Amino acid sequence: MKKSKKGSYDGKITLVDVALAAAVSPITVSRVINQPEKVSEAARLKVQKAIDELGYIPNQHASSLASSRSGVIGVAIPSLSNVVFTDVLRGIYKVMGAAGYKVLLVDTHYSPLEEEKMVRTLLSQSPEGLIITGGDQTPACDQLLRKSRIPLVQIMELLPNPIDMNIGFSHLLAGADVVAHLLAQGYQRIGFIGARMDPRVQQRIRGYTQALAKRDLFEANLIATSPEPSSIALGGALFKSLMAANEGRIDAVFCANDDLALGALFEAQRMNIAIPKQLAICGFNDIEAATYVNPSLTSVAVGRYEMGVKAAELIIQALNQQPIDNKQIDMGYVIKQRDSTHRQQ
Amino acid sequence: MKKSKKGSYDGKITLVDVALAAAVSPITVSRVINQPEKVSEAARLKVQKAIDELGYIPNQHASSLASSRSGVIGVAIPSLSNVVFTDVLRGIYKVMGAAGYKVLLVDTHYSPLEEEKMVRTLLSQSPEGLIITGGDQTPACDQLLRKSRIPLVQIMELLPNPIDMNIGFSHLLAGADVVAHLLAQGYQRIGFIGARMDPRVQQRIRGYTQALAKRDLFEANLIATSPEPSSIALGGALFKSLMAANEGRIDAVFCANDDLALGALFEAQRMNIAIPKQLAICGFNDIEAATYVNPSLTSVAVGRYEMGVKAAELIIQALNQQPIDNKQIDMGYVIKQRDSTHRQQ
DNA sequence: TTGTACGCGTTATCAT
DNA sequence: ATGATAACGCGTACAA
């Protein structure tokens, strides 16, 4: 089962095998694959024929090693079971796929330590670019990334000290704006429901707290949170404890995401609380259900797919040595007002 | 910026650099990383120190090339924006991550041609195993996979002719069972709403059609479909056209998935149709919202995460040369009856 | 347009 | 337990 110096059979067809079959040199085969325009029509056809007949598939590891170009972009996200990230991913895959890059995707489970481990994994694949979530890296991971000298985009939030490039929006401002919206609608006792408590949720809470405190409307028991992953079920449960902790004296709930908001909304319905008459509910992320649920759910919309696209484009620009006018991009957000927070009607 | 024969600096630290720093041979460094037990305590410490100080990260491409072990498992799914697949993915990542394998994930966009392209991409990375969705490969892709001689699992549905291993459930039986359930509840004119029309949805329709035809209850205009991706919005739209096409004479709707079902449910509410009194709605996949929406939504539950786990375990078993008792595994399904199809109460 | 020589960073093999 | 040597399969640089 060994393979002799020149292309004897071992199951794996190599470039040398193709070269032998086509009666050309290996480098010509290489060129047919990578720079067909530099090869004569005749040679190209011969080689292509051999490739097809032998079912040759290039060995990307050998190619990467020889050229130090892996064609791989590493991506690290905190969770695979959250639309928020898969939407961004779709944008990344779209652009990277079209540009001929493969995406190596890792899941950090919201843990900086896991992230560090995963970044090592990614780096060992000699990625040409990296897209990671947020700015909550361990010091070691931060060092690793700074030393790596490849284009890097941190996504999902605006960072004070980006390692390289950064694209996202201000969760702090968004949180404060939601409060402003609710106040403008006449709601006063505004509760907050949050789960998983990642850095972005914490920023939303800060925005919420600051906005309320500024009007002297903040109280600690207005906040109900859980370290567990968000879910509709958890939203319902947190809503119940929020109401209990305030003896029902709550007239609006700001939920850290739409799953929690749906849970709160469904639970409120079961408790026969009229929305938005007795109680307003505002979500975050604007998932599709927000538009169609009854009553429709006010939520904060962000161009996640577009953020993925833009992040990928930034990487590609950097790889093509094109100038990048702005290393930090604010995607902004829009509060989509719907029935669930529409008091006067 | 070149690198001389022995470890002069070029930005990339190699195994040779580490060996030099630790005053051992390169192979010893390699052993410290891959088979630490075969190295003396003293050498191990020296080498580990050098690795840490230099920030050495192994080059996986060189390793793969030399050892013909890439540590990569290729996974192909039709869509990143569908919980159904990301749930499975979570299971795959869980097991593969724990076993030290990297996952290379590609998105086929429900297209066999795209899938063939992506499979080529995957194969060029010398994956040690492959997990792909369904059995709708192009002939060329099928050939590629059969020739590849690496463990392969086809997931999501039960296939008549699996290439290698197969894990899923019968969408045909599930479709028929849903009809049986609705009939048992006393519903007679049962419509079907479907979108995207991939092979699995088609099987569900076949099951539905056969079950109805057997009782002479089938009519062509009971089916409303669209080639577009499923969404809540589309569910609402298809529901409206289904009702229009039947002049409202529909007393149950079987939706190909829960997004469509939620769309139908929300739209029915807006049309003031009482559920389940006037109309039953049954979904498919049992996403979390099905349990909590009001009224709660009957749906077909499948252990997707478990399917991902099992698929990954099959691959690993095969890689470890362990015997595999059953190359085809039926995950089964359960109809979760909830309020939306509960006529007598 | 085509080919030659060599190196990419690591591991397998065989010695010591 | 440790090391020398030769691949692994391909691309770069230069030559023809």
XYZ file of C-alpha atoms (C1' of nucleotides) in Angstrom:
722
model
C 0.000 0.000 0.000
C 2.969 2.358 -0.148
C 3.454 4.840 -2.846
C 6.608 4.881 -4.901
C 8.374 8.034 -5.939
C 6.239 8.684 -8.972
C 2.529 8.240 -8.803
C 1.945 4.562 -8.235
C -1.477 3.875 -6.841
C -2.396 4.240 -3.207
C -5.989 5.372 -3.301
C -5.139 9.039 -3.224
C -4.674 10.690 -6.574
C -2.078 13.418 -6.472
C -1.042 16.159 -8.736
C 1.849 13.970 -9.887
C -0.552 11.254 -10.971
C -2.440 13.760 -13.031
C 0.775 15.103 -14.525
C 1.837 11.603 -15.519
C -1.529 10.833 -17.075
C -1.513 14.089 -19.002
C 2.146 13.813 -19.900
C 3.049 17.210 -18.562
C 4.994 18.395 -15.544
C 3.327 18.715 -12.158
C 3.614 22.458 -12.154
C 1.545 22.655 -15.307
C -1.235 20.801 -13.582
C -0.951 23.197 -10.708
C -1.299 26.083 -13.098
C -4.330 24.626 -14.800
C -5.995 24.659 -11.422
C -4.818 27.975 -10.064
C -3.975 30.144 -13.048
C -5.545 28.540 -16.133
C -4.867 31.635 -18.205
C -1.157 30.943 -18.023
C -1.474 27.588 -19.742
C -1.966 26.797 -23.406
C -5.371 25.659 -24.546
C -4.002 22.275 -25.553
C -2.321 21.577 -22.238
C -5.308 22.784 -20.349
C -7.631 20.365 -22.086
C -5.267 17.441 -21.684
C -4.838 18.162 -18.005
C -8.503 18.812 -17.364
C -9.299 15.503 -18.987
C -6.853 13.701 -16.750
C -8.224 15.482 -13.704
C -11.756 14.422 -14.512
C -10.859 10.871 -15.389
C -8.809 10.313 -12.287
C -11.213 12.184 -10.065
C -8.376 14.265 -8.759
C -9.082 16.458 -5.751
C -6.307 18.849 -4.722
C -4.867 18.437 -1.256
C -5.559 21.709 0.445
C -3.085 21.030 3.237
C -0.200 20.627 0.865
C -1.333 23.688 -1.000
C -1.581 25.751 2.165
C 1.785 24.603 3.335
C 3.511 25.424 0.089
C 1.807 28.718 -0.547
C 1.059 29.808 3.005
C -2.414 30.626 1.830
C -5.043 28.483 3.483
C -8.192 30.026 2.083
C -9.689 29.669 5.524
C -11.449 32.322 7.553
C -12.001 31.533 11.193
C -15.233 32.567 12.868
C -16.033 32.333 16.568
C -19.554 32.812 17.875
C -20.964 32.214 21.359
C -23.846 29.988 20.341
C -25.217 28.067 17.433
C -28.750 28.020 18.757
C -29.387 31.713 18.612
C -30.819 33.303 15.480
C -28.903 36.413 16.253
C -25.642 34.687 15.450
C -26.843 32.437 12.664
C -28.182 35.486 10.860
C -24.756 37.091 11.010
C -23.229 33.801 9.933
C -25.408 33.705 6.851
C -23.967 37.015 5.786
C -20.443 35.814 6.439
C -20.936 32.567 4.547
C -22.536 34.406 1.674
C -19.607 36.728 1.103
C -16.835 34.312 1.998
C -18.295 31.548 -0.133
C -18.531 33.867 -3.129
C -14.940 34.957 -2.596
C -13.712 31.375 -2.474
C -12.911 31.248 1.214
C -13.874 28.424 3.504
C -15.262 29.229 6.911
C -14.065 27.402 9.969
C -16.697 27.975 12.599
C -16.262 27.476 16.313
C -18.708 27.807 19.165
C -17.391 29.436 22.329
C -20.453 28.791 24.482
C -20.251 32.343 25.808
C -17.047 31.470 27.649
C -13.848 33.523 27.244
C -11.797 30.501 28.294
C -13.457 28.329 25.703
C -12.940 31.151 23.257
C -9.218 31.212 23.940
C -9.029 27.488 23.307
C -10.992 27.843 20.113
C -8.872 30.727 18.901
C -5.834 28.490 19.281
C -7.605 25.886 17.206
C -8.427 28.458 14.581
C -4.897 29.830 14.488
C -3.448 26.369 14.026
C -5.317 26.253 10.732
C -3.415 29.339 9.533
C -6.560 31.276 8.802
C -6.168 34.305 6.588
C -8.713 36.265 8.588
C -10.688 36.047 11.779
C -14.133 37.155 12.862
C -14.911 36.943 16.532
C -17.732 38.048 18.765
C -17.390 40.947 21.156
C -14.430 42.130 23.150
C -14.491 39.896 26.160
C -11.284 37.990 25.417
C -8.928 36.617 28.036
C -5.611 38.510 28.185
C -3.844 35.530 26.643
C -6.346 35.359 23.833
C -6.022 39.067 23.256
C -2.236 38.666 22.958
C -2.631 35.750 20.580
C -4.883 37.788 18.334
C -2.721 40.886 18.362
C 0.367 38.871 17.524
C -1.313 36.939 14.753
C -1.099 39.811 12.298
C -4.069 38.711 10.253
C -7.157 40.824 9.598
C -9.582 40.542 12.478
C -13.095 41.850 12.937
C -14.845 41.920 16.262
C -18.578 41.934 15.710
C -21.899 42.462 17.490
C -21.000 45.438 19.635
C -19.031 48.670 19.506
C -15.798 48.295 21.445
C -13.734 50.997 23.153
C -10.482 49.241 22.261
C -10.853 47.057 19.199
C -7.940 44.759 18.463
C -8.184 45.502 14.764
C -11.511 46.173 13.047
C -14.869 46.395 14.751
C -18.477 46.413 13.642
C -21.597 46.493 15.770
C -23.830 48.900 17.580
C -24.208 50.410 21.015
C -26.223 48.170 23.270
C -26.018 50.857 25.922
C -27.724 53.476 23.772
C -30.258 50.952 22.551
C -31.179 50.075 26.117
C -31.585 53.713 27.036
C -33.613 54.404 23.904
C -36.067 51.646 24.690
C -36.672 53.206 28.076
C -37.149 56.590 26.436
C -39.673 55.078 24.066
C -41.617 53.462 26.891
C -41.586 56.635 28.947
C -42.817 58.587 25.951
C -45.753 56.199 25.739
C -46.589 57.037 29.332
C -45.280 53.908 31.026
C -43.519 54.574 34.320
C -42.743 51.421 36.223
C -40.562 49.664 33.697
C -39.151 46.263 34.549
C -36.255 44.467 32.906
C -35.951 40.781 32.136
C -32.593 39.377 31.130
C -30.874 36.031 30.827
C -27.432 34.645 30.015
C -26.034 38.040 30.959
C -23.337 38.259 28.345
C -21.503 41.582 27.932
C -24.050 42.855 25.431
C -27.004 42.166 27.683
C -25.142 43.873 30.490
C -24.743 46.956 28.354
C -28.461 46.960 27.638
C -29.138 46.786 31.347
C -26.763 49.646 31.982
C -28.527 51.747 29.367
C -31.865 50.860 30.917
C -30.686 51.575 34.453
C -29.050 54.881 33.603
C -32.090 56.105 31.710
C -34.406 55.244 34.568
C -32.080 56.547 37.264
C -31.861 59.866 35.479
C -35.620 60.258 36.081
C -35.465 58.778 39.553
C -37.550 55.849 38.394
C -35.092 53.072 39.039
C -35.521 50.407 41.681
C -33.425 47.293 42.076
C -36.367 44.934 42.160
C -37.418 46.093 38.718
C -34.787 43.780 37.309
C -35.237 40.030 37.018
C -32.393 38.049 35.526
C -31.028 34.554 35.209
C -27.633 33.189 34.184
C -29.313 30.457 32.151
C -29.706 30.593 28.394
C -32.617 32.612 27.134
C -35.748 30.791 26.144
C -39.438 31.430 25.839
C -40.008 29.338 28.921
C -37.503 31.348 30.922
C -39.121 34.565 29.736
C -42.414 33.392 31.177
C -40.824 32.380 34.445
C -38.867 35.605 34.856
C -41.969 37.593 34.039
C -43.847 35.854 36.799
C -41.139 36.482 39.362
C -40.856 40.094 38.267
C -44.567 40.585 38.784
C -44.456 38.801 42.107
C -41.503 40.828 43.346
C -43.400 44.006 42.537
C -46.842 42.831 43.584
C -48.050 43.411 40.070
C -47.080 47.060 40.074
C -45.295 46.999 36.750
C -46.640 48.658 33.653
C -43.918 47.836 31.151
C -41.303 45.158 30.652
C -38.162 45.545 28.620
C -36.847 42.102 27.673
C -33.226 41.530 26.753
C -34.294 39.565 23.681
C -37.356 38.472 21.776
C -37.462 34.932 23.112
C -37.796 36.285 26.612
C -40.315 38.840 25.369
C -42.470 36.189 23.718
C -42.348 34.173 26.907
C -43.455 37.206 28.905
C -46.165 38.030 26.388
C -47.592 34.516 26.303
C -47.468 34.309 30.085
C -49.195 37.670 30.435
C -51.939 36.438 28.155
C -52.414 33.400 30.330
C -52.580 35.669 33.359
C -55.228 37.717 31.552
C -53.142 40.848 31.564
C -54.129 43.109 28.686
C -51.312 44.118 26.387
C -50.632 46.958 25.799
C -53.429 48.414 27.901
C -52.294 47.168 31.290
C -48.782 46.272 30.353
C -46.294 47.067 27.621
C -43.700 44.595 26.436
C -40.622 45.425 24.410
C -38.216 42.856 23.015
C -34.811 43.011 21.408
C -33.463 41.745 18.047
C -36.695 41.903 16.074
C -37.013 38.263 15.101
C -39.712 37.464 12.603
C -42.295 36.357 15.166
C -42.287 39.856 16.673
C -44.084 41.185 13.619
C -46.756 38.501 13.476
C -47.550 37.564 17.037
C -50.796 38.989 18.458
C -50.407 41.622 19.679
C -47.362 42.406 17.596
C -44.214 42.941 19.599
C -42.182 46.123 19.720
C -38.506 45.262 19.321
C -35.104 46.660 18.519
C -34.071 45.800 14.972
C -30.477 45.375 13.892
C -29.148 44.470 10.458
C -27.528 41.225 11.483
C -27.174 39.682 8.043
C -25.769 42.978 6.809
C -23.343 43.041 9.712
C -22.077 39.612 8.684
C -21.747 40.720 5.103
C -19.892 43.856 6.086
C -17.571 42.018 8.453
C -16.655 39.572 5.715
C -16.131 42.386 3.248
C -13.810 44.154 5.655
C -11.683 41.027 5.942
C -11.535 40.637 2.195
C -10.658 44.271 1.692
C -7.836 43.936 4.159
C -6.619 40.767 2.453
C -6.627 42.595 -0.862
C -4.575 45.399 0.682
C -7.341 47.834 -0.063
C -7.473 50.871 2.168
C -10.059 50.735 4.890
C -11.510 54.121 5.585
C -13.136 53.168 8.831
C -11.940 50.418 11.104
C -14.959 50.778 13.334
C -18.455 50.684 11.909
C -21.637 51.484 13.781
C -24.504 49.485 12.311
C -27.045 51.357 14.395
C -30.447 50.003 15.394
C -34.076 50.916 15.029
C -36.847 50.554 17.565
C -39.712 48.968 15.679
C -42.761 50.193 17.447
C -45.634 47.747 17.357
C -48.838 47.111 19.259
C -47.266 45.741 22.422
C -46.101 49.191 23.525
C -48.759 51.331 21.930
C -50.686 52.771 24.849
C -52.788 55.546 23.318
C -54.938 54.285 20.508
C 11.875 38.467 5.450
C 13.014 35.027 4.439
C 13.744 32.342 6.905
C 17.127 30.689 6.994
C 17.580 26.985 7.326
C 17.416 26.923 11.059
C 14.861 28.956 12.874
C 15.749 32.574 12.221
C 12.837 34.873 12.765
C 10.052 35.439 10.253
C 7.007 36.017 12.422
C 5.965 32.413 12.390
C 7.354 30.248 15.144
C 7.886 26.691 14.013
C 8.595 23.445 15.687
C 12.244 23.878 14.749
C 12.393 27.182 16.580
C 11.067 25.502 19.668
C 13.516 22.631 19.307
C 16.396 25.068 19.064
C 15.239 27.005 22.093
C 14.816 23.840 24.114
C 18.008 22.276 22.799
C 16.318 19.103 21.654
C 15.503 17.670 18.259
C 12.350 18.677 16.430
C 10.847 15.251 16.785
C 11.009 15.518 20.538
C 8.979 18.667 20.403
C 6.501 16.887 18.201
C 6.248 14.133 20.763
C 5.728 16.516 23.628
C 2.706 17.778 21.768
C 1.274 14.538 20.473
C 2.497 11.766 22.747
C 3.799 13.399 25.920
C 3.974 10.049 27.673
C 6.804 9.001 25.393
C 9.042 11.826 26.537
C 11.044 12.166 29.725
C 9.811 14.535 32.370
C 12.879 16.720 31.987
C 12.582 17.095 28.242
C 8.875 17.679 28.504
C 9.311 20.590 30.866
C 12.095 22.156 28.836
C 10.043 21.914 25.672
C 6.831 23.115 27.245
C 8.657 26.130 28.583
C 10.002 26.950 25.140
C 6.552 26.504 23.615
C 4.992 28.894 26.083
C 7.725 31.477 25.845
C 7.760 31.529 22.085
C 3.983 31.339 21.770
C 4.315 28.433 19.434
C 1.176 27.277 17.634
C 1.481 24.075 15.620
C 0.837 24.283 11.916
C -2.078 21.982 11.306
C -1.502 21.887 7.568
C 1.988 20.535 7.920
C 0.776 18.075 10.482
C -2.056 16.893 8.283
C 0.228 16.519 5.335
C 2.793 14.503 7.212
C 0.408 12.346 9.155
C -2.557 12.244 6.764
C -4.746 12.986 9.751
C -6.499 16.303 9.494
C -8.713 16.184 12.560
C -11.430 17.705 10.451
C -14.985 16.496 10.082
C -16.959 17.970 7.209
C -20.611 18.816 7.692
C -23.043 19.919 4.992
C -26.443 21.350 5.844
C -29.010 23.026 3.590
C -29.468 26.161 5.632
C -27.994 28.066 8.511
C -31.184 29.935 9.266
C -33.276 26.996 10.281
C -33.371 25.823 13.886
C -33.864 22.330 12.674
C -30.338 22.197 11.357
C -28.661 24.312 13.977
C -30.083 22.019 16.644
C -28.470 19.053 14.949
C -25.289 21.046 14.553
C -25.154 21.696 18.274
C -25.109 17.984 18.879
C -22.395 17.491 16.299
C -20.222 20.285 17.668
C -20.689 18.997 21.180
C -19.396 15.525 20.434
C -16.776 16.466 17.859
C -15.400 19.237 20.009
C -15.047 16.916 22.966
C -13.298 14.349 20.778
C -10.815 16.912 19.509
C -12.145 17.194 15.977
C -12.721 20.441 14.155
C -15.902 20.875 12.192
C -15.837 22.355 8.742
C -19.374 23.468 8.033
C -20.802 24.237 4.617
C -24.201 25.507 3.582
C -25.714 23.921 0.469
C -28.714 26.241 0.204
C -30.935 23.248 -0.488
C -29.248 22.769 -3.852
C -27.726 19.435 -4.905
C -25.433 21.242 -7.309
C -24.212 23.539 -4.596
C -23.864 20.495 -2.414
C -21.623 18.807 -4.951
C -19.416 21.873 -5.063
C -19.289 22.016 -1.292
C -18.478 18.331 -0.985
C -15.498 18.916 -3.241
C -14.431 21.717 -0.962
C -14.806 19.473 2.046
C -12.900 16.624 0.449
C -10.020 18.901 -0.456
C -9.521 19.394 3.274
C -8.962 15.662 3.722
C -11.721 15.317 6.291
C -11.658 12.164 8.352
C -15.423 11.928 8.343
C -18.432 13.510 6.697
C -21.958 14.304 7.789
C -24.373 15.388 5.107
C -28.074 16.058 4.904
C -30.463 13.711 3.160
C -29.973 11.587 0.071
C -30.571 14.006 -2.736
C -27.021 14.080 -4.084
C -26.098 14.544 -7.720
C -24.727 11.367 -9.326
C -21.273 12.909 -9.421
C -21.469 13.823 -5.769
C -22.663 10.357 -4.917
C -19.644 8.906 -6.723
C -17.302 11.280 -4.967
C -18.638 10.230 -1.602
C -18.568 6.528 -2.308
C -15.010 6.725 -3.546
C -13.831 8.794 -0.623
C -13.723 5.826 1.714
C -14.193 7.867 4.835
C -17.011 7.391 7.346
C -20.131 9.162 6.196
C -23.459 9.716 7.869
C -26.506 10.960 6.020
C -28.853 12.623 8.473
C -32.402 13.970 8.842
C -34.300 11.255 6.983
C -34.341 7.512 6.521
C -32.910 6.605 3.135
C -33.606 3.535 1.012
C -30.019 3.411 -0.227
C -27.641 5.051 2.202
C -24.116 5.593 0.932
C -22.674 4.527 4.255
C -24.418 5.226 7.555
C -27.802 6.846 7.950
C -29.775 8.354 10.790
C -33.153 10.037 10.689
C -36.832 9.251 10.699
C -39.616 8.602 8.250
C -41.209 11.830 7.119
C -43.726 9.769 5.173
C -45.008 7.983 8.254
C -44.981 11.181 10.245
C -47.127 12.883 7.614
C -49.603 10.040 7.614
C -49.694 9.937 11.401
C -50.539 13.606 11.633
C -53.508 13.007 9.355
C -54.573 10.053 11.470
C -54.387 12.211 14.563
C -56.515 14.940 12.996
C -59.068 12.450 11.712
C -59.258 10.891 15.173
C -60.124 14.322 16.533
C -63.003 14.494 14.106
C -61.513 16.861 11.545
C -62.337 15.935 7.945
C -61.293 18.582 5.482
C -57.602 18.732 6.185
C -55.478 21.172 4.231
C -51.699 21.144 3.814
C -49.360 24.097 3.754
C -45.796 23.615 2.605
C -42.845 25.687 1.477
C -39.337 25.181 0.164
C -40.430 21.702 -0.885
C -37.237 19.866 -0.108
C -37.262 16.051 -0.246
C -38.342 15.752 3.379
C -41.302 18.062 2.969
C -42.270 16.112 -0.116
C -42.290 12.939 1.906
C -44.534 14.555 4.476
C -46.919 15.579 1.708
C -46.911 12.046 0.323
C -47.757 10.659 3.742
C -50.507 13.227 4.091
C -51.895 12.565 0.629
C -51.855 8.794 0.939
C -53.552 8.873 4.310
C -56.310 11.117 3.034
C -56.695 9.281 -0.258
C -57.171 6.029 1.594
C -60.325 7.524 3.126
C -61.355 9.270 -0.065
C -60.841 12.620 1.585
C -58.138 13.973 -0.683
C -58.608 16.886 -3.049
C -55.885 18.676 -4.953
C -56.921 22.133 -3.802
C -56.374 21.102 -0.191
C -52.684 21.708 -0.753
C -51.084 25.147 -0.804
C -47.349 25.312 -1.357
C -44.603 27.678 -2.330
C -41.017 27.121 -3.452
C -39.860 30.001 -1.287
C -38.194 29.550 2.081
C -40.531 28.950 4.969
C -41.367 31.856 7.190
C -44.095 32.978 9.502
C -45.182 35.529 6.917
C -45.402 32.886 4.216
C -47.422 30.667 6.527
C -49.966 33.438 6.900
C -50.110 34.039 3.168
C -50.440 30.371 2.276
C -53.142 29.979 4.885
C -55.109 32.781 3.313
C -54.863 31.320 -0.168
C -55.745 27.890 1.131
C -58.874 29.262 2.744
C -59.736 31.254 -0.362
C -59.245 28.277 -2.669
C -61.624 26.280 -0.523
C -64.085 29.050 0.243
C -63.348 28.615 3.891
C -64.376 24.977 3.902
C -61.313 23.727 5.749
C -61.396 22.447 9.290
C -57.767 21.534 9.840
C -54.401 22.581 8.471
C -51.252 20.476 8.559
C -48.229 22.731 8.160
C -44.904 21.403 6.926
C -43.128 23.160 9.766
C -43.764 25.277 12.818
C -42.900 28.606 11.244
C -45.633 28.090 8.693
C -47.933 26.855 11.438
C -47.341 29.939 13.575
C -48.024 32.103 10.550
C -51.288 30.265 9.915
C -52.237 30.454 13.569
C -51.558 34.171 13.895
C -53.383 34.861 10.632
C -56.370 32.777 11.735
C -56.516 34.806 14.921
C -56.572 37.986 12.908
C -59.396 36.506 10.791
C -61.255 35.712 14.006
C -61.241 32.007 13.340
C -61.469 30.075 16.594
C -58.729 27.538 17.183
C -59.272 24.662 17.714
C -63.051 25.007 17.655
C -63.466 26.044 14.043
C -60.057 25.044 12.839
C -57.228 22.795 13.915
C -53.586 23.584 13.179
C -50.718 21.130 13.361
C -47.089 22.039 12.872
C -43.879 20.072 12.450
C -40.553 20.066 14.356
C -41.860 21.154 17.719
C -39.877 24.330 18.162
C -40.083 25.933 21.568
C -42.747 28.469 20.635
C -45.180 25.641 19.895
C -45.450 24.869 23.591
C -46.012 28.444 24.727
C -48.043 30.154 22.029
C -51.743 30.629 22.794
C -53.359 28.311 21.943
C -50.458 25.910 22.185
C -49.545 24.266 18.916
C -49.660 20.562 18.205
C -46.440 19.542 16.466
C -44.257 16.606 15.535
C -41.250 16.365 17.826
C -37.929 14.909 16.771
C -34.742 14.574 18.799
C -32.613 16.782 16.627
C -29.820 17.477 19.085
C -29.698 13.765 19.857
C -29.553 13.013 16.153
C -26.523 15.266 15.829
C -24.891 13.618 18.822
C -25.570 10.169 17.463
C -24.326 11.030 13.995
C -21.085 12.334 15.430
C -20.718 9.282 17.627
C -21.176 7.002 14.642
C -18.366 8.779 12.827
C -16.084 8.516 15.811
C -16.886 4.862 16.306
C -16.041 4.193 12.696
C -12.803 6.143 13.010
C -11.901 4.061 16.044
C -12.558 0.881 14.101
C -15.266 -0.054 16.542
C -17.956 -2.321 15.188
C -21.190 -0.594 14.260
C -24.161 -2.780 14.954
C -26.603 -0.730 12.965
C -25.675 1.430 10.022
C -29.155 2.855 9.819
C -30.842 4.367 12.842
C -34.464 5.405 13.082
C -34.781 8.288 15.537
C -38.557 8.145 15.399
C -40.861 11.059 16.177
C -43.669 11.900 18.550
C -46.805 13.878 17.844
C -47.099 16.337 20.707
C -50.773 16.951 21.010
C -51.601 20.410 22.256
C -54.585 22.745 22.264
C -54.501 23.656 18.599
C -55.875 20.273 17.547
C -57.921 19.442 20.595
C -61.498 19.484 19.359
C -63.505 17.834 22.131
C -62.986 19.595 25.393
C 4.285 28.656 -22.440
C 6.608 25.123 -19.796
C 9.763 22.956 -16.628
C 13.453 22.285 -12.642
C 14.821 22.550 -8.025
C 13.661 23.366 -3.690
C 11.212 24.400 0.540
C 6.789 24.760 3.360
C 6.398 22.489 8.827
C 5.445 18.326 10.395
C 5.533 13.217 11.254
C 6.809 8.046 10.102
C 10.372 5.013 10.099
C 14.141 3.199 11.605
C 18.217 3.620 14.476
C 20.717 4.428 18.536
C 14.008 7.963 25.645
C 15.829 10.450 21.725
C 17.417 11.466 17.139
C 18.560 11.424 11.740
C 16.434 11.096 7.490
C 13.056 10.970 4.330
C 8.772 11.758 2.859
C 3.749 14.200 2.745
C 1.696 17.082 -1.954
C 1.994 21.282 -3.584
C 3.614 26.165 -5.042
C 7.476 29.710 -5.585
C 11.310 31.306 -7.982
C 13.768 31.105 -11.445
C 15.363 29.214 -15.772
C 14.666 27.681 -20.446
